Amino acid sequence: MTAIRFGTDGWRGVIGEDFTAAQLDLIGHAYASFLQTQGEGEVVVGYDTRFLGHRFAARLAHLLAEAGFQVRLPSQPLPTPVLSFATRHRQALGGVMLTASHNPPEYNGLKFKGPYGGSATPELVAQIERHLGRSPELRKGEVEELQIRSAYFEQLAQRLDMEALRQFSAPLYHEAMGGSSGGWVAAFVRWAKLPFEVRELHPVPHPLFYGVNPEPIPANLETLRVVMGIERDPSFAMANDGDADRLGVVLAGGRYLDSHQIFLLLLQHLARRGLKGKLVKTISTSRLVDLLARDLGFEVLTTPVGFKHIVRELLQGNVLIGGEESGGFAVAGHIPERDGLLNGLLLAEMVASEGKPLGTLYQELEDRLGFAHHYERLDLPVSGQGSSIIERLREPPADWASQVERVQDLDGVRWDFHDGSWLMFRFSGTEPLLRIYCEAPSPARLQELLERARALI
């Protein structure tokens, strides 16, 4: 049985190999044992559309009930941000989401949620880990159905400018990728009686995510890009990953906006709404985010990769927005959690407020900051040699050194170059992959750096 190691966001493994009923029971016992040190109360359990998701979630729910907790379990797949909201809304001791997020269909996993309604902080995860191998005291609890949709919609309506959204005049496309966000955006628009149409792609739950990994990046959004290729401004498409905490965007005409560009648009929009606060970002995020934040007069805090590090800052207060390269963003006034549903609707609100399509709004930002954003990430399969690779990259080789302005080792190694380009090397916390991140001011420079980096590895 593979040893359990919690990564950047919970624990994941291949179903039937690493992710098994026995491993789930081991983690469930540890979590129940930990929760018993926190007192009596309620626990919320959710799941996405992965294979046997409901059965695994029900197993965990009944295990927690046997430890004396009142457990709330939905009858249908649930987006992760809704599970997080439910944890806080119901004043639960904690929450568990059965999901492998954007990982391939053969994976499943779980994410812990704190009572504050967001990803477990590193400190909270460490406390749970210390209970691995322990068994909880047997007590009497119950499992009841979770009803949370209306309360979550009320929360969205309070965070959005509903009057501005009533001016959104184009179809809004929503690509659910067969994941747990299917139907949620359309249902909210109906609930709020908003006048625009939501056109859904792949809203029906699908454990194989219609043949792609449920990560909203160009390689997995070919159908959506074809559909949007014949659409006109100001229409755009929001795409969510398997558990809906991440967001990707495809514009009319088929152009893809990456997570860094979405981060910039959200930051600009929140600032124009008159909101203030710090900006928190992971080290793998575009330098344009730093430039815009400083241009707007906001303090910037940089963390290692993993939203749990951003949550730690969110819980300190006075944060306007926190975000990461993988497409997850948390905004002020909402839960301290990534919410791909809210963020997509915020972009529709921005289009309506500004009276311009997203592509135009983004280009205005690039022109203002004077740096053209070109970005790509390579994911290279690796074996057990990870630490030695990173260690030897802490000092750039001789043929790179003259171009490197600064070396950062907050997470992996990042080289910042004199021309504004940067390269970053780190190992994934959820998959056996070496990730190479790169941003450059031109496509040619981007490809040059990536080719040299791949050769170096």
CSV table of C-alpha atoms in Angstrom, one decimal:
chain,number,residue,atom,x,y,z
A,1,MET,CA,0.0,0.0,0.0
A,2,THR,CA,1.5,3.4,-1.1
A,3,ALA,CA,2.4,5.7,1.8
A,4,ILE,CA,0.0,8.7,2.1
A,5,ARG,CA,1.6,12.1,1.4
A,6,PHE,CA,-0.4,15.2,1.3
A,7,GLY,CA,0.6,17.5,-1.5
A,8,THR,CA,-0.1,21.1,-2.5
A,9,ASP,CA,-3.9,20.5,-2.1
A,10,GLY,CA,-4.8,17.3,-0.3
A,11,TRP,CA,-4.1,13.8,-1.4
A,12,ARG,CA,-4.6,12.0,-4.8
A,13,GLY,CA,-3.9,8.7,-6.3
A,14,VAL,CA,-4.9,6.3,-9.1
A,15,ILE,CA,-8.2,4.6,-8.4
A,16,GLY,CA,-7.7,0.9,-7.5
A,17,GLU,CA,-3.9,1.3,-7.0
A,18,ASP,CA,-3.3,4.2,-4.6
A,19,PHE,CA,-6.8,5.5,-4.1
A,20,THR,CA,-8.6,2.5,-2.5
A,21,ALA,CA,-11.2,1.9,0.1
A,22,ALA,CA,-8.5,0.9,2.6
A,23,GLN,CA,-6.5,4.1,2.0
A,24,LEU,CA,-9.6,6.2,2.3
A,25,ASP,CA,-10.5,4.5,5.6
A,26,LEU,CA,-7.0,5.2,6.9
A,27,ILE,CA,-7.3,8.9,6.1
A,28,GLY,CA,-10.9,9.1,7.3
A,29,HIS,CA,-9.9,7.6,10.6
A,30,ALA,CA,-7.1,10.1,11.0
A,31,TYR,CA,-9.5,13.0,10.1
A,32,ALA,CA,-12.1,11.8,12.5
A,33,SER,CA,-9.5,11.4,15.2
A,34,PHE,CA,-8.3,14.9,14.6
A,35,LEU,CA,-11.9,16.3,14.6
A,36,GLN,CA,-12.6,14.7,17.9
A,37,THR,CA,-9.9,17.0,19.4
A,38,GLN,CA,-11.9,20.0,18.1
A,39,GLY,CA,-15.2,19.1,19.8
A,40,GLU,CA,-18.6,17.9,18.6
A,41,GLY,CA,-20.5,19.2,15.6
A,42,GLU,CA,-21.1,18.8,11.9
A,43,VAL,CA,-18.9,17.8,9.0
A,44,VAL,CA,-19.7,18.3,5.3
A,45,VAL,CA,-18.6,15.8,2.7
A,46,GLY,CA,-18.8,16.4,-1.1
A,47,TYR,CA,-17.7,14.7,-4.3
A,48,ASP,CA,-17.3,15.4,-8.0
A,49,THR,CA,-18.2,13.3,-11.0
A,50,ARG,CA,-15.3,10.8,-10.9
A,51,PHE,CA,-15.8,7.0,-11.0
A,52,LEU,CA,-17.5,5.7,-7.8
A,53,GLY,CA,-17.4,9.3,-6.4
A,54,HIS,CA,-20.7,9.0,-4.5
A,55,ARG,CA,-19.8,5.5,-3.2
A,56,PHE,CA,-16.5,6.7,-1.8
A,57,ALA,CA,-18.0,9.8,-0.3
A,58,ALA,CA,-20.8,7.8,1.3
A,59,ARG,CA,-18.2,5.5,2.8
A,60,LEU,CA,-16.3,8.4,4.3
A,61,ALA,CA,-19.5,10.0,5.5
A,62,HIS,CA,-20.6,6.9,7.4
A,63,LEU,CA,-17.1,6.5,8.9
A,64,LEU,CA,-17.3,10.1,10.2
A,65,ALA,CA,-20.8,9.5,11.5
A,66,GLU,CA,-19.5,6.4,13.4
A,67,ALA,CA,-17.1,8.8,15.2
A,68,GLY,CA,-20.1,10.8,16.4
A,69,PHE,CA,-20.3,13.6,13.9
A,70,GLN,CA,-23.4,14.9,12.1
A,71,VAL,CA,-22.5,14.5,8.5
A,72,ARG,CA,-24.1,16.3,5.6
A,73,LEU,CA,-23.7,14.6,2.2
A,74,PRO,CA,-25.2,15.9,-1.1
A,75,SER,CA,-27.2,13.5,-3.3
A,76,GLN,CA,-25.5,14.9,-6.5
A,77,PRO,CA,-21.9,15.9,-7.4
A,78,LEU,CA,-20.9,19.3,-5.9
A,79,PRO,CA,-18.5,22.0,-7.0
A,80,THR,CA,-15.6,22.4,-4.5
A,81,PRO,CA,-16.3,26.1,-3.9
A,82,VAL,CA,-19.9,25.1,-2.9
A,83,LEU,CA,-18.6,22.5,-0.5
A,84,SER,CA,-16.3,25.1,1.0
A,85,PHE,CA,-19.1,27.6,1.3
A,86,ALA,CA,-21.3,25.0,2.9
A,87,THR,CA,-18.6,24.3,5.5
A,88,ARG,CA,-18.6,27.9,6.6
A,89,HIS,CA,-22.3,28.6,6.1
A,90,ARG,CA,-23.3,25.6,8.3
A,91,GLN,CA,-20.6,26.4,10.9
A,92,ALA,CA,-19.2,22.9,10.5
A,93,LEU,CA,-16.0,21.7,12.1
A,94,GLY,CA,-14.6,21.0,8.7
A,95,GLY,CA,-15.3,19.6,5.2
A,96,VAL,CA,-13.9,17.0,2.9
A,97,MET,CA,-14.2,17.1,-0.9
A,98,LEU,CA,-13.7,13.8,-2.8
A,99,THR,CA,-12.0,15.0,-6.0
A,100,ALA,CA,-8.7,14.9,-7.9
A,101,SER,CA,-9.4,18.3,-9.3
A,102,HIS,CA,-7.8,18.7,-12.8
A,103,ASN,CA,-6.0,15.3,-12.7
A,104,PRO,CA,-6.7,12.6,-15.3
A,105,PRO,CA,-9.9,10.6,-15.0
A,106,GLU,CA,-8.1,7.5,-13.4
A,107,TYR,CA,-7.3,9.6,-10.3
A,108,ASN,CA,-9.4,10.5,-7.3
A,109,GLY,CA,-8.4,12.1,-4.1
A,110,LEU,CA,-9.6,14.4,-1.3
A,111,LYS,CA,-9.3,18.0,-0.2
A,112,PHE,CA,-9.7,19.1,3.4
A,113,LYS,CA,-11.6,22.3,4.2
A,114,GLY,CA,-11.2,24.4,7.3
A,115,PRO,CA,-14.3,25.7,9.3
A,116,TYR,CA,-13.6,29.1,7.7
A,117,GLY,CA,-14.7,27.7,4.3
A,118,GLY,CA,-11.4,27.3,2.4
A,119,SER,CA,-8.5,25.0,1.8
A,120,ALA,CA,-6.8,23.6,4.8
A,121,THR,CA,-3.7,25.6,5.7
A,122,PRO,CA,-0.3,23.9,6.0
A,123,GLU,CA,-0.7,24.0,9.8
A,124,LEU,CA,-4.1,22.3,9.7
A,125,VAL,CA,-2.9,19.7,7.3
A,126,ALA,CA,0.1,18.9,9.6
A,127,GLN,CA,-2.3,18.4,12.5
A,128,ILE,CA,-4.3,15.9,10.4
A,129,GLU,CA,-1.2,14.1,9.3
A,130,ARG,CA,-0.2,13.5,12.9
A,131,HIS,CA,-3.3,11.5,13.4
A,132,LEU,CA,-2.5,9.0,10.6
A,133,GLY,CA,-2.6,5.5,12.0
A,134,ARG,CA,-4.9,6.5,14.9
A,135,SER,CA,-8.5,5.4,15.2
A,136,PRO,CA,-11.3,7.6,16.6
A,137,GLU,CA,-13.5,6.8,19.5
A,138,LEU,CA,-16.8,5.2,18.4
A,139,ARG,CA,-19.8,7.4,19.0
A,140,LYS,CA,-23.2,7.8,17.5
A,141,GLY,CA,-23.7,10.3,14.6
A,142,GLU,CA,-25.9,10.5,11.5
A,143,VAL,CA,-25.7,11.2,7.8
A,144,GLU,CA,-28.2,13.6,6.3
A,145,GLU,CA,-28.6,15.1,2.9
A,146,LEU,CA,-26.9,18.5,2.3
A,147,GLN,CA,-29.2,21.2,0.8
A,148,ILE,CA,-27.1,24.2,-0.1
A,149,ARG,CA,-27.8,25.5,-3.6
A,150,SER,CA,-30.2,28.4,-2.7
A,151,ALA,CA,-27.9,29.6,0.1
A,152,TYR,CA,-24.9,29.6,-2.3
A,153,PHE,CA,-26.8,31.5,-4.9
A,154,GLU,CA,-27.7,34.1,-2.3
A,155,GLN,CA,-24.0,34.4,-1.6
A,156,LEU,CA,-23.2,34.9,-5.3
A,157,ALA,CA,-25.9,37.5,-5.6
A,158,GLN,CA,-24.4,39.5,-2.7
A,159,ARG,CA,-20.8,39.4,-4.2
A,160,LEU,CA,-21.9,40.3,-7.8
A,161,ASP,CA,-23.2,43.6,-9.1
A,162,MET,CA,-26.5,42.2,-10.2
A,163,GLU,CA,-27.6,45.5,-11.9
A,164,ALA,CA,-24.5,45.4,-14.1
A,165,LEU,CA,-25.1,41.7,-14.9
A,166,ARG,CA,-28.6,42.6,-16.1
A,167,GLN,CA,-26.8,44.7,-18.9
A,168,PHE,CA,-24.8,41.7,-20.2
A,169,SER,CA,-26.3,41.3,-23.6
A,170,ALA,CA,-24.5,38.3,-25.2
A,171,PRO,CA,-24.8,34.6,-24.7
A,172,LEU,CA,-22.5,33.3,-22.0
A,173,TYR,CA,-21.0,29.9,-22.8
A,174,HIS,CA,-20.2,27.5,-20.0
A,175,GLU,CA,-17.9,24.5,-20.5
A,176,ALA,CA,-18.2,22.1,-17.5
A,177,MET,CA,-16.0,19.4,-19.0
A,178,GLY,CA,-18.3,16.7,-17.6
A,179,GLY,CA,-17.4,17.9,-14.1
A,180,SER,CA,-19.4,19.0,-11.1
A,181,SER,CA,-20.0,22.6,-12.3
A,182,GLY,CA,-22.5,21.2,-14.9
A,183,GLY,CA,-25.8,23.1,-14.7
A,184,TRP,CA,-24.7,25.5,-11.9
A,185,VAL,CA,-24.2,28.7,-13.9
A,186,ALA,CA,-27.4,28.2,-15.9
A,187,ALA,CA,-29.3,27.5,-12.7
A,188,PHE,CA,-28.0,30.6,-11.1
A,189,VAL,CA,-28.9,32.8,-14.1
A,190,ARG,CA,-32.4,31.4,-14.0
A,191,TRP,CA,-32.7,31.8,-10.2
A,192,ALA,CA,-31.5,35.4,-10.4
A,193,LYS,CA,-33.8,36.1,-13.5
A,194,LEU,CA,-30.9,37.5,-15.4
A,195,PRO,CA,-31.8,38.3,-19.1
A,196,PHE,CA,-28.9,36.6,-20.9
A,197,GLU,CA,-28.7,33.0,-22.2
A,198,VAL,CA,-26.2,30.4,-20.9
A,199,ARG,CA,-25.1,28.0,-23.5
A,200,GLU,CA,-23.7,24.8,-21.9
A,201,LEU,CA,-21.1,22.4,-23.2
A,202,HIS,CA,-20.7,19.0,-21.6
A,203,PRO,CA,-22.9,19.7,-18.6
A,204,VAL,CA,-23.8,16.1,-18.0
A,205,PRO,CA,-21.6,14.4,-15.4
A,206,HIS,CA,-19.0,12.1,-17.0
A,207,PRO,CA,-16.4,10.1,-15.1
A,208,LEU,CA,-14.1,10.1,-18.1
A,209,PHE,CA,-14.6,13.9,-18.7
A,210,TYR,CA,-15.5,13.2,-22.4
A,211,GLY,CA,-12.0,11.9,-23.1
A,212,VAL,CA,-9.8,14.8,-21.8
A,213,ASN,CA,-8.2,15.7,-18.6
A,214,PRO,CA,-10.6,18.1,-16.8
A,215,GLU,CA,-8.2,21.0,-16.8
A,216,PRO,CA,-9.4,24.1,-18.7
A,217,ILE,CA,-6.3,24.6,-20.9
A,218,PRO,CA,-6.2,24.8,-24.7
A,219,ALA,CA,-5.3,21.2,-25.3
A,220,ASN,CA,-8.5,20.1,-23.5
A,221,LEU,CA,-10.8,22.7,-24.9
A,222,GLU,CA,-10.8,22.0,-28.7
A,223,THR,CA,-14.5,21.6,-29.0
A,224,LEU,CA,-15.2,24.9,-27.1
A,225,ARG,CA,-12.6,26.8,-29.3
A,226,VAL,CA,-14.3,25.5,-32.4
A,227,VAL,CA,-17.7,26.6,-31.1
A,228,MET,CA,-16.4,30.0,-30.1
A,229,GLY,CA,-14.6,30.4,-33.4
A,230,ILE,CA,-17.9,31.5,-35.0
A,231,GLU,CA,-19.2,33.5,-32.1
A,232,ARG,CA,-19.0,37.3,-31.9
A,233,ASP,CA,-18.0,39.8,-29.2
A,234,PRO,CA,-18.9,40.5,-26.4
A,235,SER,CA,-19.8,36.8,-26.0
A,236,PHE,CA,-17.2,34.6,-24.2
A,237,ALA,CA,-16.9,31.2,-22.7
A,238,MET,CA,-16.0,30.3,-19.1
A,239,ALA,CA,-14.6,26.8,-18.6
A,240,ASN,CA,-14.2,25.1,-15.2
A,241,ASP,CA,-12.1,22.1,-14.2
A,242,GLY,CA,-13.5,18.9,-12.8
A,243,ASP,CA,-14.4,20.3,-9.4
A,244,ALA,CA,-15.0,23.9,-10.5
A,245,ASP,CA,-12.5,25.8,-8.4
A,246,ARG,CA,-10.4,26.8,-11.5
A,247,LEU,CA,-11.4,29.0,-14.5
A,248,GLY,CA,-10.3,29.1,-18.1
A,249,VAL,CA,-11.7,31.6,-20.7
A,250,VAL,CA,-12.2,31.4,-24.5
A,251,LEU,CA,-13.1,34.5,-26.3
A,252,ALA,CA,-15.3,35.0,-29.4
A,253,GLY,CA,-13.2,33.9,-32.3
A,254,GLY,CA,-11.6,31.1,-30.4
A,255,ARG,CA,-8.8,32.9,-28.6
A,256,TYR,CA,-7.8,31.4,-25.2
A,257,LEU,CA,-7.1,33.6,-22.2
A,258,ASP,CA,-4.8,32.0,-19.8
A,259,SER,CA,-4.9,32.1,-16.0
A,260,HIS,CA,-2.4,35.0,-15.7
A,261,GLN,CA,-4.5,37.1,-18.1
A,262,ILE,CA,-7.7,36.3,-16.1
A,263,PHE,CA,-5.9,37.3,-12.9
A,264,LEU,CA,-5.1,40.7,-14.4
A,265,LEU,CA,-8.7,41.3,-15.6
A,266,LEU,CA,-10.1,40.3,-12.2
A,267,LEU,CA,-7.7,42.6,-10.4
A,268,GLN,CA,-8.5,45.5,-12.7
A,269,HIS,CA,-12.2,45.0,-12.3
A,270,LEU,CA,-12.1,44.8,-8.5
A,271,ALA,CA,-10.0,47.9,-8.3
A,272,ARG,CA,-12.4,49.8,-10.6
A,273,ARG,CA,-15.2,48.7,-8.2
A,274,GLY,CA,-13.4,50.7,-5.6
A,275,LEU,CA,-12.2,47.7,-3.6
A,276,LYS,CA,-8.9,47.9,-1.7
A,277,GLY,CA,-6.5,45.4,-0.1
A,278,LYS,CA,-3.3,43.3,-0.7
A,279,LEU,CA,-2.7,41.0,-3.6
A,280,VAL,CA,-1.4,37.5,-2.9
A,281,LYS,CA,0.0,35.4,-5.7
A,282,THR,CA,2.1,32.2,-6.1
A,283,ILE,CA,5.6,32.5,-7.4
A,284,SER,CA,4.6,30.9,-10.7
A,285,THR,CA,2.4,33.8,-11.6
A,286,SER,CA,3.1,36.4,-14.4
A,287,ARG,CA,5.2,39.4,-13.7
A,288,LEU,CA,2.4,41.5,-15.2
A,289,VAL,CA,0.4,40.8,-12.1
A,290,ASP,CA,3.1,42.5,-10.0
A,291,LEU,CA,3.3,45.4,-12.4
A,292,LEU,CA,-0.5,46.0,-12.4
A,293,ALA,CA,-0.8,45.7,-8.6
A,294,ARG,CA,2.0,48.2,-8.0
A,295,ASP,CA,0.5,50.5,-10.7
A,296,LEU,CA,-2.7,50.4,-8.7
A,297,GLY,CA,-0.9,50.9,-5.4
A,298,PHE,CA,-1.6,47.5,-3.9
A,299,GLU,CA,0.9,45.6,-1.8
A,300,VAL,CA,2.0,42.2,-3.3
A,301,LEU,CA,2.7,39.1,-1.3
A,302,THR,CA,4.3,36.1,-3.0
A,303,THR,CA,3.8,32.5,-1.7
A,304,PRO,CA,5.0,29.0,-2.8
A,305,VAL,CA,2.7,27.1,-5.2
A,306,GLY,CA,-0.4,25.7,-3.6
A,307,PHE,CA,-3.6,27.5,-2.6
A,308,LYS,CA,-3.2,26.5,1.0
A,309,HIS,CA,-0.4,29.1,1.2
A,310,ILE,CA,-2.7,31.8,-0.2
A,311,VAL,CA,-5.4,30.8,2.3
A,312,ARG,CA,-3.0,31.5,5.2
A,313,GLU,CA,-2.8,35.1,4.0
A,314,LEU,CA,-6.5,35.4,3.2
A,315,LEU,CA,-7.3,34.5,6.8
A,316,GLN,CA,-5.1,37.4,8.0
A,317,GLY,CA,-7.5,39.8,6.3
A,318,ASN,CA,-7.2,42.9,4.1
A,319,VAL,CA,-6.6,40.8,0.9
A,320,LEU,CA,-8.4,42.0,-2.2
A,321,ILE,CA,-7.6,39.0,-4.4
A,322,GLY,CA,-5.4,35.8,-4.1
A,323,GLY,CA,-4.5,33.7,-7.2
A,324,GLU,CA,-2.3,31.2,-8.8
A,325,GLU,CA,-1.0,30.1,-12.1
A,326,SER,CA,-3.3,27.1,-12.3
A,327,GLY,CA,-6.4,29.3,-12.6
A,328,GLY,CA,-7.8,29.5,-9.0
A,329,PHE,CA,-8.7,32.9,-7.6
A,330,ALA,CA,-10.3,34.1,-4.3
A,331,VAL,CA,-11.8,37.5,-4.1
A,332,ALA,CA,-12.6,39.8,-1.2
A,333,GLY,CA,-15.9,39.4,0.6
A,334,HIS,CA,-16.4,35.8,-0.5
A,335,ILE,CA,-15.1,32.6,1.0
A,336,PRO,CA,-11.3,32.2,1.4
A,337,GLU,CA,-11.4,29.7,-1.5
A,338,ARG,CA,-11.0,29.5,-5.3
A,339,ASP,CA,-14.4,29.8,-7.0
A,340,GLY,CA,-14.4,29.2,-10.8
A,341,LEU,CA,-18.2,29.9,-10.9
A,342,LEU,CA,-18.1,33.3,-9.2
A,343,ASN,CA,-15.0,34.4,-11.1
A,344,GLY,CA,-16.5,33.6,-14.5
A,345,LEU,CA,-19.6,35.7,-13.6
A,346,LEU,CA,-17.3,38.5,-12.4
A,347,LEU,CA,-15.9,38.6,-15.9
A,348,ALA,CA,-19.4,38.9,-17.4
A,349,GLU,CA,-20.0,41.7,-14.9
A,350,MET,CA,-16.8,43.4,-16.1
A,351,VAL,CA,-17.8,43.2,-19.8
A,352,ALA,CA,-21.2,44.7,-18.9
A,353,SER,CA,-19.8,47.5,-16.7
A,354,GLU,CA,-17.1,48.5,-19.2
A,355,GLY,CA,-19.1,48.1,-22.3
A,356,LYS,CA,-16.1,46.4,-24.0
A,357,PRO,CA,-15.3,42.7,-24.8
A,358,LEU,CA,-12.8,40.9,-22.7
A,359,GLY,CA,-10.2,40.8,-25.4
A,360,THR,CA,-10.2,44.6,-25.8
A,361,LEU,CA,-10.0,45.1,-22.0
A,362,TYR,CA,-7.0,42.8,-21.8
A,363,GLN,CA,-5.1,44.4,-24.6
A,364,GLU,CA,-5.6,47.8,-23.0
A,365,LEU,CA,-3.9,46.4,-19.9
A,366,GLU,CA,-0.9,45.0,-21.8
A,367,ASP,CA,-0.5,48.3,-23.6
A,368,ARG,CA,-0.7,50.2,-20.3
A,369,LEU,CA,1.9,48.0,-18.6
A,370,GLY,CA,4.3,47.8,-21.7
A,371,PHE,CA,5.0,44.1,-21.6
A,372,ALA,CA,3.5,41.5,-24.0
A,373,HIS,CA,2.6,38.3,-22.1
A,374,HIS,CA,3.6,35.0,-23.7
A,375,TYR,CA,3.5,32.0,-21.4
A,376,GLU,CA,3.8,28.2,-21.5
A,377,ARG,CA,4.3,25.3,-19.1
A,378,LEU,CA,5.9,22.0,-19.8
A,379,ASP,CA,5.1,19.0,-17.7
A,380,LEU,CA,7.9,16.3,-17.9
A,381,PRO,CA,7.5,12.9,-16.3
A,382,VAL,CA,10.2,12.1,-13.8
A,383,SER,CA,11.3,9.4,-11.5
A,384,GLY,CA,12.9,9.7,-8.0
A,385,GLN,CA,15.7,12.1,-9.0
A,386,GLY,CA,13.8,15.2,-8.3
A,387,SER,CA,15.7,16.8,-5.5
A,388,SER,CA,19.1,16.5,-7.3
A,389,ILE,CA,17.7,18.2,-10.4
A,390,ILE,CA,16.4,21.2,-8.5
A,391,GLU,CA,19.6,21.4,-6.4
A,392,ARG,CA,21.9,21.7,-9.4
A,393,LEU,CA,19.6,24.4,-10.9
A,394,ARG,CA,20.0,26.7,-7.8
A,395,GLU,CA,23.0,28.2,-9.6
A,396,PRO,CA,22.5,28.9,-13.3
A,397,PRO,CA,25.0,27.2,-15.6
A,398,ALA,CA,27.7,29.3,-17.1
A,399,ASP,CA,25.9,29.8,-20.5
A,400,TRP,CA,22.8,31.2,-18.7
A,401,ALA,CA,24.4,33.1,-15.8
A,402,SER,CA,25.0,36.4,-17.7
A,403,GLN,CA,21.3,36.7,-18.6
A,404,VAL,CA,20.0,35.9,-15.1
A,405,GLU,CA,19.2,39.0,-13.0
A,406,ARG,CA,17.8,37.1,-9.9
A,407,VAL,CA,17.4,33.6,-8.6
A,408,GLN,CA,14.4,32.8,-6.4
A,409,ASP,CA,14.0,29.5,-4.4
A,410,LEU,CA,10.7,30.0,-2.6
A,411,ASP,CA,9.4,26.9,-4.4
A,412,GLY,CA,11.7,25.0,-6.7
A,413,VAL,CA,14.0,27.4,-8.6
A,414,ARG,CA,13.0,30.5,-10.6
A,415,TRP,CA,15.4,32.5,-12.8
A,416,ASP,CA,14.4,36.1,-13.6
A,417,PHE,CA,16.1,37.4,-16.7
A,418,HIS,CA,17.2,41.0,-17.5
A,419,ASP,CA,14.6,41.3,-20.4
A,420,GLY,CA,11.6,40.5,-18.1
A,421,SER,CA,11.5,36.8,-19.1
A,422,TRP,CA,11.6,34.1,-16.4
A,423,LEU,CA,11.9,30.3,-16.1
A,424,MET,CA,10.9,28.3,-13.2
A,425,PHE,CA,11.5,24.6,-12.3
A,426,ARG,CA,9.6,22.7,-9.6
A,427,PHE,CA,8.1,19.3,-9.0
A,428,SER,CA,4.3,18.8,-8.8
A,429,GLY,CA,2.8,18.2,-5.4
A,430,THR,CA,0.1,16.0,-6.9
A,431,GLU,CA,1.7,14.1,-9.9
A,432,PRO,CA,5.2,12.6,-10.8
A,433,LEU,CA,6.0,15.6,-13.0
A,434,LEU,CA,8.7,18.2,-13.3
A,435,ARG,CA,7.0,21.4,-14.3
A,436,ILE,CA,8.9,24.1,-16.3
A,437,TYR,CA,7.1,27.4,-16.3
A,438,CYS,CA,8.2,30.2,-18.7
A,439,GLU,CA,7.0,33.8,-19.5
A,440,ALA,CA,8.6,36.0,-22.2
A,441,PRO,CA,7.8,39.2,-24.1
A,442,SER,CA,7.7,37.4,-27.5
A,443,PRO,CA,6.8,34.0,-28.9
A,444,ALA,CA,10.4,33.5,-30.2
A,445,ARG,CA,12.0,34.2,-26.8
A,446,LEU,CA,9.5,31.9,-25.1
A,447,GLN,CA,10.3,29.0,-27.4
A,448,GLU,CA,14.1,29.7,-27.1
A,449,LEU,CA,14.0,29.5,-23.3
A,450,LEU,CA,11.7,26.4,-23.2
A,451,GLU,CA,13.9,24.5,-25.7
A,452,ARG,CA,17.1,25.3,-23.8
A,453,ALA,CA,15.4,24.4,-20.5
A,454,ARG,CA,14.2,21.1,-21.8
A,455,ALA,CA,17.7,20.3,-23.1
A,456,LEU,CA,19.2,21.3,-19.8
A,457,ILE,CA,16.9,18.9,-17.9
